[in-house]
Amino acid sequence: MKYIFLFCLIFNFSYAHKINLFVTNENDTLEIYSYFASGNPCKGCKLLIKNEDKIILEDVLNDEGKYIYKPTLKAIEIVVDASGGHIAKEKLVLSNIKQENLQTHIKEEENKKYFNILLGLVLIFLVFLVLKKVKK
Protein backbone atom coordinates (compact mmCIF):
# COMPACT_ATOMS: atom_id res chain seq x y z
CA MET A 1 0.00 0.00 0.00
CA LYS A 2 2.90 2.35 0.77
CA TYR A 3 4.36 1.81 -2.69
CA ILE A 4 1.08 2.58 -4.41
CA PHE A 5 0.73 5.77 -2.35
CA LEU A 6 4.29 6.86 -3.20
CA PHE A 7 3.75 6.09 -6.88
CA CYS A 8 0.53 8.16 -6.95
CA LEU A 9 2.23 11.00 -5.10
CA ILE A 10 5.17 11.10 -7.52
CA PHE A 11 2.82 10.84 -10.50
CA ASN A 12 0.77 13.83 -9.24
CA PHE A 13 3.89 15.96 -8.83
CA SER A 14 5.09 15.13 -12.32
CA TYR A 15 1.68 15.99 -13.79
CA ALA A 16 1.61 19.33 -11.92
CA HIS A 17 4.66 20.47 -13.88
CA LYS A 18 3.37 19.35 -17.27
CA ILE A 19 3.51 22.11 -19.89
CA ASN A 20 0.62 22.67 -22.26
CA LEU A 21 1.06 24.45 -25.58
CA PHE A 22 -1.78 26.22 -27.37
CA VAL A 23 -1.24 27.79 -30.82
CA THR A 24 -3.75 29.77 -32.87
CA ASN A 25 -3.25 30.96 -36.43
CA GLU A 26 -5.26 34.08 -37.26
CA ASN A 27 -4.65 37.03 -39.56
CA ASP A 28 -1.25 35.76 -40.73
CA THR A 29 0.09 35.57 -37.17
CA LEU A 30 0.63 32.76 -34.73
CA GLU A 31 -0.35 33.37 -31.13
CA ILE A 32 1.60 30.96 -28.95
CA TYR A 33 0.38 30.40 -25.40
CA SER A 34 2.00 28.03 -22.91
CA TYR A 35 0.82 27.15 -19.43
CA PHE A 36 1.32 24.54 -16.73
CA ALA A 37 -1.29 21.95 -15.76
CA SER A 38 -2.20 24.13 -12.78
CA GLY A 39 -3.24 26.91 -15.17
CA ASN A 40 -0.32 29.21 -14.35
CA PRO A 41 1.33 30.76 -17.42
CA CYS A 42 4.82 29.68 -18.40
CA LYS A 43 6.51 33.01 -17.61
CA GLY A 44 9.90 33.56 -19.23
CA CYS A 45 10.02 30.09 -20.72
CA LYS A 46 12.40 29.57 -23.62
CA LEU A 47 10.74 29.50 -27.05
CA LEU A 48 12.29 27.91 -30.13
CA ILE A 49 10.77 27.94 -33.58
CA LYS A 50 12.45 25.52 -35.97
CA ASN A 51 12.18 24.50 -39.60
CA GLU A 52 13.45 20.94 -39.87
CA ASP A 53 16.69 21.23 -37.86
CA LYS A 54 17.35 24.94 -38.40
CA ILE A 55 16.43 27.33 -35.59
CA ILE A 56 14.43 30.25 -37.01
CA LEU A 57 13.68 32.07 -33.76
CA GLU A 58 14.92 31.84 -30.20
CA ASP A 59 13.18 34.02 -27.62
CA VAL A 60 11.26 33.88 -24.31
CA LEU A 61 7.55 34.02 -23.53
CA ASN A 62 6.17 37.12 -21.81
CA ASP A 63 4.67 37.27 -18.28
CA GLU A 64 1.35 35.94 -19.62
CA GLY A 65 3.09 32.96 -21.24
CA LYS A 66 2.35 34.34 -24.72
CA TYR A 67 4.28 35.15 -27.86
CA ILE A 68 3.12 36.59 -31.21
CA TYR A 69 4.97 35.35 -34.29
CA LYS A 70 4.53 36.10 -38.01
CA PRO A 71 5.47 32.90 -39.84
CA THR A 72 7.48 32.98 -43.05
CA LEU A 73 7.75 29.23 -43.63
CA LYS A 74 5.03 26.63 -44.08
CA ALA A 75 6.38 23.78 -41.95
CA ILE A 76 7.58 24.76 -38.49
CA GLU A 77 8.03 23.18 -35.09
CA ILE A 78 7.34 25.16 -31.92
CA VAL A 79 9.23 24.13 -28.77
CA VAL A 80 8.63 25.62 -25.31
CA ASP A 81 11.23 24.74 -22.67
CA ALA A 82 10.56 25.53 -19.01
CA SER A 83 13.87 23.94 -17.96
CA GLY A 84 14.19 20.93 -15.73
CA GLY A 85 13.13 18.64 -18.56
CA HIS A 86 9.70 20.23 -18.98
CA ILE A 87 9.27 20.64 -22.74
CA ALA A 88 6.23 21.00 -25.00
CA LYS A 89 6.46 20.60 -28.79
CA GLU A 90 4.06 21.06 -31.65
CA LYS A 91 4.63 20.67 -35.38
CA LEU A 92 2.56 22.85 -37.70
CA VAL A 93 2.00 23.01 -41.42
CA LEU A 94 0.58 26.43 -42.26
CA SER A 95 -1.45 27.21 -45.33
CA ASN A 96 -2.09 30.94 -45.13
CA ILE A 97 1.35 32.52 -44.96
CA LYS A 98 1.66 36.05 -46.20
CA GLN A 99 4.93 36.39 -48.07
CA GLU A 100 5.78 40.08 -48.06
CA ASN A 101 8.95 42.05 -48.37
CA LEU A 102 9.63 44.51 -45.54
CA GLN A 103 10.31 47.39 -47.93
CA THR A 104 7.05 46.72 -49.78
CA HIS A 105 5.18 46.67 -46.50
CA ILE A 106 6.70 50.01 -45.42
CA LYS A 107 5.75 51.63 -48.76
CA GLU A 108 2.18 50.33 -48.47
CA GLU A 109 1.88 51.76 -44.97
CA GLU A 110 3.16 55.15 -46.16
CA ASN A 111 0.64 55.14 -49.02
CA LYS A 112 -2.14 54.37 -46.54
CA LYS A 113 -0.94 57.21 -44.33
CA TYR A 114 -1.02 59.71 -47.21
CA PHE A 115 -4.44 58.47 -48.30
CA ASN A 116 -5.79 58.94 -44.76
CA ILE A 117 -4.37 62.47 -44.61
CA LEU A 118 -5.96 63.34 -47.95
CA LEU A 119 -9.28 61.82 -46.89
CA GLY A 120 -9.19 63.81 -43.64
CA LEU A 121 -8.56 67.08 -45.49
CA VAL A 122 -11.43 66.40 -47.91
CA LEU A 123 -13.78 65.66 -45.01
CA ILE A 124 -12.76 68.86 -43.22
CA PHE A 125 -13.38 70.83 -46.44
CA LEU A 126 -16.83 69.24 -46.82
CA VAL A 127 -17.74 70.03 -43.19
CA PHE A 128 -16.84 73.70 -43.69
CA LEU A 129 -18.75 73.77 -46.99
CA VAL A 130 -21.88 72.34 -45.34
CA LEU A 131 -21.56 74.76 -42.40
CA LYS A 132 -21.27 77.70 -44.80
CA LYS A 133 -24.44 76.65 -46.68
CA VAL A 134 -26.38 76.09 -43.43
CA LYS A 135 -25.30 79.50 -42.12
CA LYS A 136 -26.79 81.33 -45.17
mmCIF file of C-alpha atoms in Angstrom:
data_model
loop_
_atom_site.group_PDB
_atom_site.id
_atom_site.type_symbol
_atom_site.label_atom_id
_atom_site.label_comp_id
_atom_site.label_asym_id
_atom_site.label_seq_id
_atom_site.Cartn_x
_atom_site.Cartn_y
_atom_site.Cartn_z
ATOM 1 C CA MET A 1 0.000 0.000 0.000
ATOM 2 C CA LYS A 2 2.898 2.354 0.772
ATOM 3 C CA TYR A 3 4.360 1.809 -2.688
ATOM 4 C CA ILE A 4 1.077 2.577 -4.405
ATOM 5 C CA PHE A 5 0.728 5.767 -2.349
ATOM 6 C CA LEU A 6 4.293 6.858 -3.197
ATOM 7 C CA PHE A 7 3.753 6.085 -6.880
ATOM 8 C CA CYS A 8 0.531 8.163 -6.954
ATOM 9 C CA LEU A 9 2.230 11.000 -5.096
ATOM 10 C CA ILE A 10 5.174 11.103 -7.518
ATOM 11 C CA PHE A 11 2.821 10.842 -10.499
ATOM 12 C CA ASN A 12 0.772 13.827 -9.239
ATOM 13 C CA PHE A 13 3.889 15.963 -8.827
ATOM 14 C CA SER A 14 5.089 15.126 -12.317
ATOM 15 C CA TYR A 15 1.676 15.992 -13.792
ATOM 16 C CA ALA A 16 1.608 19.330 -11.919
ATOM 17 C CA HIS A 17 4.659 20.474 -13.883
ATOM 18 C CA LYS A 18 3.365 19.352 -17.267
ATOM 19 C CA ILE A 19 3.514 22.114 -19.889
ATOM 20 C CA ASN A 20 0.622 22.674 -22.263
ATOM 21 C CA LEU A 21 1.061 24.449 -25.581
ATOM 22 C CA PHE A 22 -1.778 26.216 -27.370
ATOM 23 C CA VAL A 23 -1.242 27.791 -30.818
ATOM 24 C CA THR A 24 -3.754 29.766 -32.875
ATOM 25 C CA ASN A 25 -3.248 30.961 -36.433
ATOM 26 C CA GLU A 26 -5.260 34.078 -37.258
ATOM 27 C CA ASN A 27 -4.655 37.026 -39.558
ATOM 28 C CA ASP A 28 -1.251 35.757 -40.733
ATOM 29 C CA THR A 29 0.093 35.574 -37.165
ATOM 30 C CA LEU A 30 0.626 32.756 -34.726
ATOM 31 C CA GLU A 31 -0.348 33.367 -31.129
ATOM 32 C CA ILE A 32 1.602 30.965 -28.951
ATOM 33 C CA TYR A 33 0.377 30.397 -25.400
ATOM 34 C CA SER A 34 1.996 28.028 -22.914
ATOM 35 C CA TYR A 35 0.822 27.148 -19.433
ATOM 36 C CA PHE A 36 1.323 24.540 -16.727
ATOM 37 C CA ALA A 37 -1.292 21.945 -15.764
ATOM 38 C CA SER A 38 -2.203 24.129 -12.778
ATOM 39 C CA GLY A 39 -3.240 26.914 -15.174
ATOM 40 C CA ASN A 40 -0.316 29.207 -14.346
ATOM 41 C CA PRO A 41 1.334 30.761 -17.423
ATOM 42 C CA CYS A 42 4.822 29.675 -18.399
ATOM 43 C CA LYS A 43 6.510 33.014 -17.607
ATOM 44 C CA GLY A 44 9.895 33.564 -19.225
ATOM 45 C CA CYS A 45 10.021 30.088 -20.721
ATOM 46 C CA LYS A 46 12.404 29.565 -23.623
ATOM 47 C CA LEU A 47 10.745 29.502 -27.053
ATOM 48 C CA LEU A 48 12.294 27.905 -30.125
ATOM 49 C CA ILE A 49 10.772 27.941 -33.583
ATOM 50 C CA LYS A 50 12.449 25.525 -35.970
ATOM 51 C CA ASN A 51 12.182 24.498 -39.601
ATOM 52 C CA GLU A 52 13.451 20.943 -39.865
ATOM 53 C CA ASP A 53 16.685 21.227 -37.861
ATOM 54 C CA LYS A 54 17.353 24.939 -38.400
ATOM 55 C CA ILE A 55 16.427 27.328 -35.592
ATOM 56 C CA ILE A 56 14.434 30.247 -37.008
ATOM 57 C CA LEU A 57 13.678 32.068 -33.764
ATOM 58 C CA GLU A 58 14.919 31.837 -30.196
ATOM 59 C CA ASP A 59 13.178 34.025 -27.615
ATOM 60 C CA VAL A 60 11.259 33.877 -24.315
ATOM 61 C CA LEU A 61 7.550 34.018 -23.534
ATOM 62 C CA ASN A 62 6.170 37.125 -21.808
ATOM 63 C CA ASP A 63 4.675 37.267 -18.282
ATOM 64 C CA GLU A 64 1.352 35.941 -19.616
ATOM 65 C CA GLY A 65 3.089 32.965 -21.238
ATOM 66 C CA LYS A 66 2.352 34.341 -24.721
ATOM 67 C CA TYR A 67 4.284 35.155 -27.861
ATOM 68 C CA ILE A 68 3.119 36.588 -31.211
ATOM 69 C CA TYR A 69 4.971 35.350 -34.288
ATOM 70 C CA LYS A 70 4.535 36.098 -38.008
ATOM 71 C CA PRO A 71 5.469 32.902 -39.841
ATOM 72 C CA THR A 72 7.484 32.976 -43.049
ATOM 73 C CA LEU A 73 7.751 29.227 -43.627
ATOM 74 C CA LYS A 74 5.029 26.626 -44.084
ATOM 75 C CA ALA A 75 6.383 23.783 -41.947
ATOM 76 C CA ILE A 76 7.583 24.763 -38.486
ATOM 77 C CA GLU A 77 8.034 23.180 -35.089
ATOM 78 C CA ILE A 78 7.336 25.159 -31.916
ATOM 79 C CA VAL A 79 9.231 24.131 -28.767
ATOM 80 C CA VAL A 80 8.634 25.621 -25.315
ATOM 81 C CA ASP A 81 11.228 24.737 -22.672
ATOM 82 C CA ALA A 82 10.558 25.531 -19.010
ATOM 83 C CA SER A 83 13.871 23.942 -17.959
ATOM 84 C CA GLY A 84 14.191 20.927 -15.733
ATOM 85 C CA GLY A 85 13.127 18.638 -18.559
ATOM 86 C CA HIS A 86 9.700 20.232 -18.982
ATOM 87 C CA ILE A 87 9.269 20.640 -22.741
ATOM 88 C CA ALA A 88 6.226 21.002 -24.996
ATOM 89 C CA LYS A 89 6.460 20.603 -28.788
ATOM 90 C CA GLU A 90 4.061 21.062 -31.653
ATOM 91 C CA LYS A 91 4.633 20.670 -35.377
ATOM 92 C CA LEU A 92 2.561 22.850 -37.698
ATOM 93 C CA VAL A 93 1.999 23.015 -41.424
ATOM 94 C CA LEU A 94 0.581 26.430 -42.260
ATOM 95 C CA SER A 95 -1.450 27.210 -45.332
ATOM 96 C CA ASN A 96 -2.089 30.943 -45.125
ATOM 97 C CA ILE A 97 1.352 32.518 -44.964
ATOM 98 C CA LYS A 98 1.660 36.049 -46.199
ATOM 99 C CA GLN A 99 4.927 36.389 -48.075
ATOM 100 C CA GLU A 100 5.781 40.077 -48.063
ATOM 101 C CA ASN A 101 8.951 42.050 -48.371
ATOM 102 C CA LEU A 102 9.626 44.514 -45.536
ATOM 103 C CA GLN A 103 10.310 47.389 -47.930
ATOM 104 C CA THR A 104 7.052 46.718 -49.781
ATOM 105 C CA HIS A 105 5.177 46.675 -46.496
ATOM 106 C CA ILE A 106 6.696 50.011 -45.419
ATOM 107 C CA LYS A 107 5.753 51.630 -48.759
ATOM 108 C CA GLU A 108 2.181 50.335 -48.474
ATOM 109 C CA GLU A 109 1.881 51.759 -44.969
ATOM 110 C CA GLU A 110 3.164 55.154 -46.162
ATOM 111 C CA ASN A 111 0.642 55.144 -49.015
ATOM 112 C CA LYS A 112 -2.139 54.369 -46.538
ATOM 113 C CA LYS A 113 -0.941 57.214 -44.330
ATOM 114 C CA TYR A 114 -1.017 59.705 -47.210
ATOM 115 C CA PHE A 115 -4.443 58.472 -48.297
ATOM 116 C CA ASN A 116 -5.786 58.939 -44.764
ATOM 117 C CA ILE A 117 -4.369 62.469 -44.605
ATOM 118 C CA LEU A 118 -5.958 63.340 -47.954
ATOM 119 C CA LEU A 119 -9.279 61.817 -46.892
ATOM 120 C CA GLY A 120 -9.193 63.815 -43.645
ATOM 121 C CA LEU A 121 -8.559 67.083 -45.489
ATOM 122 C CA VAL A 122 -11.432 66.399 -47.913
ATOM 123 C CA LEU A 123 -13.777 65.658 -45.007
ATOM 124 C CA ILE A 124 -12.760 68.862 -43.216
ATOM 125 C CA PHE A 125 -13.381 70.830 -46.436
ATOM 126 C CA LEU A 126 -16.826 69.237 -46.816
ATOM 127 C CA VAL A 127 -17.742 70.028 -43.193
ATOM 128 C CA PHE A 128 -16.839 73.695 -43.685
ATOM 129 C CA LEU A 129 -18.750 73.773 -46.995
ATOM 130 C CA VAL A 130 -21.883 72.345 -45.343
ATOM 131 C CA LEU A 131 -21.564 74.756 -42.404
ATOM 132 C CA LYS A 132 -21.271 77.697 -44.798
ATOM 133 C CA LYS A 133 -24.441 76.646 -46.682
ATOM 134 C CA VAL A 134 -26.379 76.088 -43.431
ATOM 135 C CA LYS A 135 -25.300 79.503 -42.117
ATOM 136 C CA LYS A 136 -26.786 81.328 -45.168
#
